[in-house]
Short mmCIF file of C-alpha atoms and ligand atoms in Angstrom, two decimals:
data_model
loop_
_atom_site.label_atom_id
_atom_site.label_comp_id
_atom_site.label_asym_id
_atom_site.label_seq_id
_atom_site.Cartn_x
_atom_site.Cartn_y
_atom_site.Cartn_z
CA UNK A 1 139.05 116.26 87.38
CA UNK A 2 138.85 112.52 88.03
CA UNK A 3 139.46 111.51 91.59
CA UNK A 4 139.48 115.11 92.81
CA UNK A 5 138.11 115.75 96.23
CA UNK A 6 135.52 118.51 95.99
CA UNK A 7 134.09 118.26 99.45
CA UNK A 8 136.44 120.70 101.10
CA UNK A 9 138.77 118.13 102.60
CA UNK A 10 142.44 118.31 101.79
CA UNK A 11 143.54 114.79 102.62
CA UNK A 12 145.06 112.96 99.72
CA UNK A 13 143.28 109.87 98.55
CA UNK A 14 144.49 107.35 96.03
CA UNK A 15 147.31 109.71 95.01
CA UNK A 16 144.98 112.20 93.37
CA UNK A 17 147.29 115.15 94.04
CA UNK A 18 149.46 113.66 91.30
CA UNK A 19 146.82 113.81 88.57
CA UNK A 20 147.67 115.85 85.47
CA UNK A 21 146.14 119.31 85.14
CA UNK A 22 142.77 119.24 83.40
CA UNK A 23 143.07 122.19 81.00
CA UNK A 24 139.82 121.57 79.15
CA UNK A 25 138.07 124.92 78.79
CA UNK A 26 140.97 126.80 80.40
CA UNK A 27 142.04 130.05 78.70
CA UNK A 28 145.59 130.48 77.43
CA UNK A 29 147.66 133.43 78.65
CA UNK A 30 149.52 135.34 75.93
CA UNK A 31 152.68 133.35 75.13
CA UNK A 32 154.86 136.31 76.20
CA UNK A 33 152.81 137.14 79.32
CA UNK A 34 154.88 137.47 82.48
CA UNK A 35 154.10 136.72 86.09
CA UNK A 36 155.05 138.77 89.16
CA UNK A 37 153.29 141.86 87.77
CA UNK A 38 152.72 144.57 90.40
CA UNK A 39 149.23 144.33 91.91
CA UNK A 40 147.83 147.79 92.59
CA UNK A 41 145.77 148.08 95.76
CA UNK A 42 142.57 150.06 96.08
CA UNK A 43 142.68 152.38 99.10
CA UNK A 44 139.43 152.02 101.07
CA UNK A 45 139.19 153.94 104.36
CA UNK A 46 142.96 153.73 104.81
CA UNK A 47 143.07 150.00 104.06
CA UNK A 48 144.98 148.67 101.03
CA UNK A 49 142.64 146.23 99.31
CA UNK A 50 144.00 143.57 96.95
CA UNK A 51 142.06 141.12 94.80
CA UNK A 52 143.37 137.64 94.02
CA UNK A 53 141.56 135.04 91.96
CA UNK A 54 142.74 131.48 91.35
CA UNK A 55 142.05 129.68 88.08
CA UNK A 56 143.38 127.07 85.70
CA UNK A 57 145.25 128.53 82.72
CA UNK A 58 147.51 127.45 79.90
CA UNK A 59 150.87 129.13 80.39
CA UNK A 60 153.93 129.21 78.16
CA UNK A 61 157.16 128.56 80.03
CA UNK A 62 158.91 128.64 76.63
CA UNK A 63 157.61 129.77 73.22
CA UNK A 64 157.05 126.11 72.29
CA UNK A 65 156.23 124.61 75.70
CA UNK A 66 152.84 125.29 77.23
CA UNK A 67 151.93 123.93 80.66
CA UNK A 68 148.65 123.58 82.48
CA UNK A 69 148.98 125.86 85.50
CA UNK A 70 147.11 127.00 88.58
CA UNK A 71 147.36 130.79 88.57
CA UNK A 72 146.63 133.82 90.71
CA UNK A 73 145.14 136.53 88.48
CA UNK A 74 146.01 134.63 85.32
CA UNK A 75 149.78 134.74 85.81
CA UNK A 76 152.61 132.50 87.04
CA UNK A 77 153.95 133.36 89.53
CA UNK A 78 151.08 135.31 91.04
CA UNK A 79 151.18 139.09 91.05
CA UNK A 80 153.68 141.01 93.18
CA UNK A 81 152.13 142.35 96.37
CA UNK A 82 154.24 145.24 97.66
CA UNK A 83 153.34 146.97 100.91
CA UNK A 84 154.89 149.14 103.60
CA UNK A 85 155.53 148.27 107.22
CA UNK A 86 152.45 149.12 109.27
CA UNK A 87 150.02 149.06 106.33
CA UNK A 88 146.54 147.75 106.90
CA UNK A 89 145.79 145.23 104.16
CA UNK A 90 142.75 143.30 103.06
CA UNK A 91 143.10 140.57 100.44
CA UNK A 92 140.01 139.07 98.85
CA UNK A 93 140.67 135.63 97.39
CA UNK A 94 138.18 134.20 94.89
CA UNK A 95 138.64 130.51 94.14
CA UNK A 96 137.90 129.64 90.52
CA UNK A 97 139.75 126.31 90.69
CA UNK A 98 137.94 122.98 90.56
CA UNK A 99 139.31 122.19 94.04
CA UNK A 100 139.57 123.98 97.40
CA UNK A 101 142.46 126.30 98.19
CA UNK A 102 143.71 128.89 100.73
CA UNK A 103 146.43 131.53 100.91
CA UNK A 104 149.22 131.44 103.48
CA UNK A 105 151.33 134.57 104.15
CA UNK A 106 154.72 132.93 104.50
CA UNK A 107 156.91 134.42 107.21
CA UNK A 108 154.54 137.14 108.43
CA UNK A 109 153.82 137.62 112.12
CA UNK A 110 150.06 138.07 111.87
CA UNK A 111 147.01 136.88 113.83
CA UNK A 112 146.51 133.12 113.66
CA UNK A 113 143.07 133.38 112.04
CA UNK A 114 144.68 135.11 109.02
CA UNK A 115 147.43 132.50 108.56
CA UNK A 116 145.71 130.60 105.76
CA UNK A 117 146.44 127.08 107.03
CA UNK A 118 143.43 125.24 105.60
CA UNK A 119 141.66 122.80 107.95
CA UNK A 120 143.71 124.25 110.82
CA UNK A 121 143.02 128.00 111.04
CA UNK A 122 140.19 128.22 108.48
CA UNK A 123 138.05 125.99 106.31
CA UNK A 124 139.43 125.59 102.78
CA UNK A 125 138.02 128.08 100.26
CA UNK A 126 135.73 125.90 98.16
CA UNK A 127 135.37 126.27 94.39
CA UNK A 128 133.38 129.44 93.66
CA UNK A 129 133.86 130.83 97.18
CA UNK A 130 135.66 133.97 98.34
CA UNK A 131 137.66 134.41 101.53
CA UNK A 132 138.96 137.73 102.86
CA UNK A 133 142.22 138.05 104.75
CA UNK A 134 142.92 141.16 106.78
CA UNK A 135 145.94 142.12 108.83
CA UNK A 136 148.43 144.82 109.72
CA UNK A 137 151.79 144.40 107.97
CA UNK A 138 154.35 143.68 110.70
CA UNK A 139 157.36 145.96 111.14
CA UNK A 140 159.86 143.80 109.32
CA UNK A 141 160.76 145.02 105.85
CA UNK A 142 161.94 142.19 103.61
CA UNK A 143 161.23 139.44 101.12
CA UNK A 144 158.26 137.22 101.86
CA UNK A 145 155.81 135.27 99.72
CA UNK A 146 152.30 133.95 99.65
CA UNK A 147 151.22 130.48 98.57
CA UNK A 148 148.43 127.94 98.73
CA UNK A 149 148.07 125.83 101.88
CA UNK A 150 145.77 123.14 100.45
CA UNK A 151 147.33 120.15 98.69
CA UNK A 152 150.56 122.10 98.59
CA UNK A 153 152.40 119.26 96.87
CA UNK A 154 150.06 119.77 93.92
CA UNK A 155 148.90 123.39 93.94
CA UNK A 156 152.16 125.17 94.73
CA UNK A 157 154.34 123.60 92.01
CA UNK A 158 151.48 124.21 89.56
CA UNK A 159 151.87 127.95 90.16
CA UNK A 160 150.05 129.07 93.31
CA UNK A 161 152.74 131.32 94.79
CA UNK A 162 153.71 134.97 94.51
CA UNK A 163 156.14 137.49 95.98
CA UNK A 164 155.19 139.66 98.94
CA UNK A 165 157.68 142.46 99.52
CA UNK A 166 157.55 144.65 102.60
CA UNK A 167 159.26 148.02 102.31
CA UNK A 168 160.31 150.51 104.93
CA UNK A 169 159.78 153.85 103.20
CA UNK A 170 162.33 155.47 105.55
CA UNK A 171 165.16 153.02 104.82
CA UNK A 172 168.10 153.83 102.54
CA UNK A 173 168.18 151.45 99.55
CA UNK A 174 171.43 149.46 99.40
CA UNK A 175 171.22 148.86 95.66
CA UNK A 176 170.26 150.92 92.62
CA UNK A 177 167.96 148.23 91.25
CA UNK A 178 166.48 144.94 92.32
CA UNK A 179 165.19 141.77 90.74
CA UNK A 180 162.94 139.11 92.28
CA UNK A 181 163.86 135.49 91.44
CA UNK A 182 161.04 133.00 92.09
CA UNK A 183 162.07 129.39 91.50
CA UNK A 184 159.79 126.68 90.15
CA UNK A 185 159.77 123.16 88.70
CA UNK A 186 157.42 121.34 86.32
CA UNK A 187 156.84 117.88 85.02
CA UNK A 188 155.64 117.81 81.43
CA UNK A 189 155.06 114.37 79.90
CA UNK A 190 152.92 113.11 77.03
CA UNK A 191 151.57 116.62 76.48
CA UNK A 192 150.28 116.83 80.04
CA UNK A 193 151.44 118.82 83.07
CA UNK A 194 151.98 117.15 86.40
CA UNK A 195 152.92 118.78 89.71
CA UNK A 196 156.65 118.19 90.08
CA UNK A 197 157.54 116.51 93.34
CA UNK A 198 160.25 114.53 95.08
CA UNK A 199 158.63 111.23 94.16
CA UNK A 200 159.45 108.51 91.66
CA UNK A 201 157.89 109.27 88.30
CA UNK A 202 157.03 112.84 89.31
CA UNK A 203 160.47 114.45 89.08
CA UNK A 204 160.67 117.73 87.17
CA UNK A 205 162.00 118.06 83.62
CA UNK A 206 161.43 121.82 83.27
CA UNK A 207 162.53 124.60 85.63
CA UNK A 208 161.43 128.23 85.74
CA UNK A 209 162.50 131.62 87.06
CA UNK A 210 159.37 133.75 87.43
CA UNK A 211 157.38 131.27 85.36
CA UNK A 212 159.76 131.14 82.37
CA UNK A 213 162.59 128.82 81.35
CA UNK A 214 165.78 130.18 79.79
CA UNK A 215 166.08 131.54 77.12
CA UNK A 216 162.60 132.96 77.82
CA UNK A 217 163.73 134.34 81.21
CA UNK A 218 164.25 138.10 81.52
CA UNK A 219 167.64 139.79 81.11
CA UNK A 220 168.71 142.22 83.84
CA UNK A 221 170.51 145.28 82.47
CA UNK A 222 173.06 147.18 84.52
CA UNK A 223 176.11 149.43 84.27
CA UNK A 224 179.58 148.78 85.66
CA UNK A 225 179.65 149.81 89.33
CA UNK A 226 175.94 149.30 89.84
CA UNK A 227 174.72 147.27 92.81
CA UNK A 228 171.77 144.96 92.19
CA UNK A 229 169.68 143.34 94.92
CA UNK A 230 168.47 139.89 93.92
CA UNK A 231 165.63 138.57 96.06
CA UNK A 232 165.72 134.77 95.76
CA UNK A 233 162.48 133.04 96.75
CA UNK A 234 162.36 129.26 97.26
CA UNK A 235 158.87 129.05 95.83
CA UNK A 236 159.39 125.56 94.38
CA UNK A 237 159.83 122.16 95.97
CA UNK A 238 163.50 121.53 95.25
CA UNK A 239 166.78 122.93 96.58
CA UNK A 240 168.69 125.15 94.16
CA UNK A 241 172.29 126.34 94.65
CA UNK A 242 171.97 129.72 92.94
CA UNK A 243 175.20 131.04 91.51
CA UNK A 244 176.17 134.33 89.86
CA UNK A 245 179.16 134.69 87.53
CA UNK A 246 181.49 137.68 87.53
CA UNK A 247 182.26 137.95 91.24
CA UNK A 248 180.67 137.32 94.61
CA UNK A 249 177.61 138.82 96.25
CA UNK A 250 176.84 139.76 99.82
CA UNK A 251 173.92 138.13 101.67
CA UNK A 252 172.07 141.09 103.18
CA UNK A 253 168.88 139.37 104.37
CA UNK A 254 167.67 135.84 105.09
CA UNK A 255 164.00 134.88 105.22
CA UNK A 256 162.96 138.52 105.43
CA UNK A 257 165.36 139.37 108.24
CA UNK A 258 168.20 141.82 107.64
CA UNK A 259 171.69 140.45 108.32
CA UNK A 260 173.72 142.91 110.45
CA UNK A 261 176.63 144.32 108.46
CA UNK A 262 179.34 142.62 110.51
CA UNK A 263 177.66 139.21 110.09
CA UNK A 264 177.12 139.22 106.34
CA UNK A 265 178.58 136.39 104.28
CA UNK A 266 180.19 137.07 100.94
CA UNK A 267 179.59 134.13 98.60
CA UNK A 268 179.08 133.33 94.94
CA UNK A 269 176.60 130.48 95.46
CA UNK A 270 173.71 130.27 97.91
CA UNK A 271 171.51 127.23 98.54
CA UNK A 272 167.88 128.28 98.24
CA UNK A 273 165.62 125.61 99.72
CA UNK A 274 161.82 125.42 99.59
CA UNK A 275 160.34 128.28 101.64
CA UNK A 276 163.64 130.15 102.02
CA UNK A 277 164.44 133.67 100.87
CA UNK A 278 167.87 135.20 100.41
CA UNK A 279 168.46 138.82 99.48
CA UNK A 280 171.90 139.25 97.96
CA UNK A 281 173.60 142.36 96.62
CA UNK A 282 175.81 141.78 93.58
CA UNK A 283 178.09 144.41 92.12
CA UNK A 284 178.52 144.69 88.35
CA UNK A 285 182.31 144.71 88.10
CA UNK A 286 183.02 144.10 84.42
CA UNK A 287 181.02 144.66 81.26
CA UNK A 288 179.53 141.66 79.47
CA UNK A 289 176.90 138.97 79.78
CA UNK A 290 177.07 137.39 83.23
CA UNK A 291 175.06 134.30 84.04
CA UNK A 292 172.85 133.82 87.07
CA UNK A 293 171.94 130.12 87.32
CA UNK A 294 171.29 127.09 89.46
CA UNK A 295 174.36 124.91 89.88
CA UNK A 296 172.55 121.58 89.74
CA UNK A 297 173.27 121.35 86.06
CA UNK A 298 170.19 119.29 85.20
CA UNK A 299 168.18 122.30 86.42
CA UNK A 300 169.69 124.41 83.62
CA UNK A 301 168.30 122.20 80.90
CA UNK A 302 164.90 122.13 79.22
CA UNK A 303 163.77 118.49 79.24
CA UNK A 304 167.42 117.47 79.42
CA UNK A 305 168.71 119.73 76.63
CA UNK A 306 170.71 122.96 76.71
CA UNK A 307 169.54 125.84 74.52
CA UNK A 308 171.60 128.98 73.86
CA UNK A 309 174.08 128.05 76.58
CA UNK A 310 171.67 127.02 79.28
CA UNK A 311 168.03 126.37 80.06
CA UNK A 312 165.62 126.28 82.97
CA UNK A 313 167.02 128.21 85.92
CA UNK A 314 169.31 130.45 83.89
CA UNK A 315 169.20 134.17 83.24
CA UNK A 316 171.60 136.80 81.98
CA UNK A 317 172.82 139.99 83.64
CA UNK A 318 173.96 142.25 80.82
CA UNK A 319 176.47 144.81 82.07
CA UNK A 320 177.30 147.86 79.98
CA UNK A 321 180.60 149.74 80.44
CU1 LIG B 401 168.43 123.86 90.84
#
């Protein structure tokens, strides 16, 4: 990758974080492959062991739009890590990227040495190297995520993020199903993929929920009366007012912290900024196809065009009677 800094430093130089993704020799994921797939731990002496590996892949955000992406375990977003409060976890991270990386456990109260802040709490994981994180999951069930902490303006929009959900096995679920919504943005120009950023010439023209643009996003199926917990994750670099048709939702948790019942806001749109998480519970009130979408209308287009009534950050909740 021309201009890339391979020496372990993460300072930008000559704007190289803005270079297009070099996909030469990179494998292509199946066009219908999905990210956020559950990652099964191996139990070793009571410790849940997870394996993550970064690499460059070609990834379809639409059947006819393939991006160059930075992936964990060959998927965008990275696999879903789901653990219980109090679990002992060990995560081995192998870096198969042509540049250094690290993994930060966003929102977790864990020892500083495990925080993944490259050049601050650990040296960056160089290409070909492995780094092992180990910590006890703190006693706060909720929605968290993990992401790179090296050249974040480049690596995170290119796909280096994934959901980290902490469960309390003794808690009563407040919904009959749930769906994780990880937001992302891309810049695709002249057949090349650039990390989308808030910078002239680098603004995004494609937008993804869990690595896919509408109409390739998933459809959530429910029945009238069902309560669905949506876990919004601000995994991208832009602010998205996320809106659900068909009636309001209740905000039950913010940034992994439960909102006490008397303090919960009922809204139909919630601003999800970079790094934020909102858990909302939406009730299916009427049968039909109800949209969940960003309300910055450019973000519900694919390269400026609507397809099948939307695009980008759009998905459908299909409610049966
Ligand atoms: Cu948006």
